[in-house]
Coordinates of C-alpha atoms and ligand atoms in Angstrom, one line a residue:
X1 CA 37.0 122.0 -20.5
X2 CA 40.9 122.0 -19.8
X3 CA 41.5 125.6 -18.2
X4 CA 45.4 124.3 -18.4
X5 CA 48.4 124.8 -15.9
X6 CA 49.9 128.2 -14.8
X7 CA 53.3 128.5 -13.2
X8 CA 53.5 131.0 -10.1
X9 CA 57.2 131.5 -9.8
X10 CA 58.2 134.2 -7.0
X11 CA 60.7 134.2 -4.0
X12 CA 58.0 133.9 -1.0
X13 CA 60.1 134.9 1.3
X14 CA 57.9 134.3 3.0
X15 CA 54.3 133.4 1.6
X16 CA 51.7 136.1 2.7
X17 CA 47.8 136.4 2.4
X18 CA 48.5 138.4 -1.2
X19 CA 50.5 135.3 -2.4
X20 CA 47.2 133.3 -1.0
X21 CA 44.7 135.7 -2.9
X22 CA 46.6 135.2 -6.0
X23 CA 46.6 131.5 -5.8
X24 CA 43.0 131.7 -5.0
X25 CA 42.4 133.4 -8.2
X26 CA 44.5 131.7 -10.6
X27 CA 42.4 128.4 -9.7
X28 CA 39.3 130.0 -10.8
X29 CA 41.4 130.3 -14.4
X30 CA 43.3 127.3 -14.6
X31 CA 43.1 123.5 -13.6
X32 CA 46.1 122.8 -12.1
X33 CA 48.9 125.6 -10.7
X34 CA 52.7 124.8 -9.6
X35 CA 53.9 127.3 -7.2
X36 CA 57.6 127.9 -8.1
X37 CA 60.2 129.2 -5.2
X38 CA 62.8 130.7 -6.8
X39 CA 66.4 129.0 -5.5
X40 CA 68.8 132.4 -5.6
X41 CA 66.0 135.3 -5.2
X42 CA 68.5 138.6 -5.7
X43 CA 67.3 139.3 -2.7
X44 CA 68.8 138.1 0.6
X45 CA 66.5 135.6 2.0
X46 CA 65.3 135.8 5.4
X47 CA 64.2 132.0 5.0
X48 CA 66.0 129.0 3.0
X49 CA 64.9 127.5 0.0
X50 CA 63.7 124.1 1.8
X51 CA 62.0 126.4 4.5
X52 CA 60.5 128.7 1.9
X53 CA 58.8 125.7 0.1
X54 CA 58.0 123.5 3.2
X55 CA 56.4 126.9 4.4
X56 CA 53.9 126.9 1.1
X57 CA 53.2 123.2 1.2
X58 CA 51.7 124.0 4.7
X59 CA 49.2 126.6 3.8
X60 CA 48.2 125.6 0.7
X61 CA 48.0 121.9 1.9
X62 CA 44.2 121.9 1.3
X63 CA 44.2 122.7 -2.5
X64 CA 44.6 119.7 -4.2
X65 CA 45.0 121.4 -7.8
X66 CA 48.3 123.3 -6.4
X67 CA 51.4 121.7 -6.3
X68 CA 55.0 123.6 -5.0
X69 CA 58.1 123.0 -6.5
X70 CA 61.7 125.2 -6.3
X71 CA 63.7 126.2 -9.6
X72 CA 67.1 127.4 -10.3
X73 CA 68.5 129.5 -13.2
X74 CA 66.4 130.8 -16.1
X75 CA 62.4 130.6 -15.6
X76 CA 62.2 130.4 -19.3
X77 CA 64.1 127.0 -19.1
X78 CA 62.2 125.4 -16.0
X79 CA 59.0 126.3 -18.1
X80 CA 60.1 123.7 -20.5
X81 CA 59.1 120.9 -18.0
X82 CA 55.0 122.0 -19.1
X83 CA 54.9 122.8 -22.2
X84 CA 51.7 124.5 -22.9
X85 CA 51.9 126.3 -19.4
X86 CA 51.8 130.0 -18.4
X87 CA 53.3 131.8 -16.2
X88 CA 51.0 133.7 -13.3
X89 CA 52.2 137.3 -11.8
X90 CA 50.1 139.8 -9.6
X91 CA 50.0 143.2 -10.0
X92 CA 49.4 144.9 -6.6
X93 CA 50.1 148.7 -8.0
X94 CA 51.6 151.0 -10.9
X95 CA 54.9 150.3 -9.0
X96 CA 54.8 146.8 -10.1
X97 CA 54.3 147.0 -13.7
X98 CA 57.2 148.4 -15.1
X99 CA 59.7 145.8 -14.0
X100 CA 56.8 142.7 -14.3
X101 CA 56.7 144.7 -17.9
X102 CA 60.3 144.0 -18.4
X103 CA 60.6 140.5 -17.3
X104 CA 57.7 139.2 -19.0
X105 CA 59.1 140.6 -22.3
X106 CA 62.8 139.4 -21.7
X107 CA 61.2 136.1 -21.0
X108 CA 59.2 136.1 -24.4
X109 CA 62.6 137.3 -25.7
X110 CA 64.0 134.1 -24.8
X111 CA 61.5 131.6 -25.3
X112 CA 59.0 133.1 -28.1
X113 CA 56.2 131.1 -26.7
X114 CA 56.2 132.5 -22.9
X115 CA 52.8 134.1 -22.1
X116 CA 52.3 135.8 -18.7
X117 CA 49.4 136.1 -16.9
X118 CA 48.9 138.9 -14.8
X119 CA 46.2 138.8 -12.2
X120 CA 45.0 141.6 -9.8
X121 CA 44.5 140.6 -5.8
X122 CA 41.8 142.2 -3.5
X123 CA 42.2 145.3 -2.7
X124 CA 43.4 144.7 0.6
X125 CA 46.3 143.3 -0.1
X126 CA 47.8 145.5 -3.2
X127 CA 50.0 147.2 -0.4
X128 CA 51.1 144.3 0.9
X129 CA 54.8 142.9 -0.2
X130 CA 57.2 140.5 1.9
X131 CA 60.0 142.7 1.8
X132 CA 57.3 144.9 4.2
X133 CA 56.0 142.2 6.5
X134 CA 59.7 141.0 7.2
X135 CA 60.4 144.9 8.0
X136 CA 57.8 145.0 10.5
X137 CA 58.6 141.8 11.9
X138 CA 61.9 142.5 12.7
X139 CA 61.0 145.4 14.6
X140 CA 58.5 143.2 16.5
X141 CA 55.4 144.7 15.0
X142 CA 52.4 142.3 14.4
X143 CA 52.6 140.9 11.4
X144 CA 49.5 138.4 11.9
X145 CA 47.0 140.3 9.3
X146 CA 49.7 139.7 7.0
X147 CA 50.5 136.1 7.1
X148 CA 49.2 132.8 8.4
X149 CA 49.5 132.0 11.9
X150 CA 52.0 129.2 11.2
X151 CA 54.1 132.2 8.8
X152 CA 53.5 134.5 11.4
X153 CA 55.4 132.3 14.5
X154 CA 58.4 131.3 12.3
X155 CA 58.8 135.2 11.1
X156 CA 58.6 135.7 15.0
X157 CA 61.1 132.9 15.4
X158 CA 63.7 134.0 12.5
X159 CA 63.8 137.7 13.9
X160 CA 64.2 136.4 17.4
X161 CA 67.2 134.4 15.9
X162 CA 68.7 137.2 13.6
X163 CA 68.5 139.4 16.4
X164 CA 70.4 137.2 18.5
X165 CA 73.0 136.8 16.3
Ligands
ADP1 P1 57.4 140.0 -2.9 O1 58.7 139.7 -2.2 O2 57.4 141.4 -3.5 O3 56.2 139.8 -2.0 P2 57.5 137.6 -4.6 O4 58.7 137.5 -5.4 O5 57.4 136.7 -3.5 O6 57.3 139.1 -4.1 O7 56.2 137.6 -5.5 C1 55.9 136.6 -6.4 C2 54.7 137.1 -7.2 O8 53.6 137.3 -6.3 C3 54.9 138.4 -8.0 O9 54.2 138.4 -9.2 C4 54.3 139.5 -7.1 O10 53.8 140.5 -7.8 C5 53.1 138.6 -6.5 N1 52.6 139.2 -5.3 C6 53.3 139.3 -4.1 N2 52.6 139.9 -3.2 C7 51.4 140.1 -3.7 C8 50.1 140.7 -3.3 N3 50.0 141.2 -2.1 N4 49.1 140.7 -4.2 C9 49.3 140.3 -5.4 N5 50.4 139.7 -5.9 C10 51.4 139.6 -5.1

């Protein structure tokens, strides 16, 4: 049976164990899934746009159904590359839904046939965001529950250098 493709768009800024968990589930679901780094997150990034997606290729170098790729602008109009595709969203907590609530729907707004997926990760990681881990980091707390060990030296790295500056 074709389970199809899902699109995991998100800033991974940078990629944690909840991202993982996610990607984890959505292969059970679908066949194929193209992680998406957004190019301008509204955020300030800590890490580039090349190092955000270099960073995903490298721990999720193992699952041959996932692929990463970057986007700019509208998700609703990079979508239009796989037609037939959904996109994929985790819900850690209540404090997540209203704005995934909002997007989702502007998206459909745009582009009629946009479904969203929204998947749930383990428990352990509902608290967990990058905004959070990049906190700690900076204030030289362990982040190494939080992300992979290769993650976990660059965050060390990039607060070293931001501190520095
Ligand atoms: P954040 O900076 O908040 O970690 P991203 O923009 O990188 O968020 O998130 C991309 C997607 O991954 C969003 O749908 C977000 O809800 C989801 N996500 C992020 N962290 C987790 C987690 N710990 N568990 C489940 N989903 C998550």
């Amino acid at each position: 049976m074709n389970k199809g493709i899902a699109i995991y768009p998100g800033s991974f800024d940078p990629v944690t164990y909840g991202h993982l968990d996610l990607v984890q589930r959505g292969l059970k679901v679908f066949d194929r899934l193209v992680i998406a780094a957004v190019a301008n997150p509204s955020k300030d990034p800590l890490f580039t746009l090349e190092e955000r997606v270099e960073m995903l290729k490298e721990v999720t170098v193992h699952l041959k159904a996932v692929t990463v790729e970057s986007f700019g602008g509208l998700l609703v109009d990079y979508m239009r590359r796989y037609p037939g595709a959904v996109v994929l969203r985790g819900l850690r907590a209540v404090s997540d839904f209203e704005y995934e609530f909002q997007m989702s729907l502007t998206n459909r707004e745009l582009d009629d046939g946009l479904e969203t997926i929204f998947m749930l990760p383990s428990l352990e990681y509902t608290y967990l965001r990058a905004s959070l881990v990049k906190e700690v980091a900076h204030l030289g707390g362990d982040v190494s529950r939080f992300v992979p060990p290769q993650i976990c030296r660059r965050l060390i790295e990039r607060c070293r250098e931001r501190r520095r500056a």
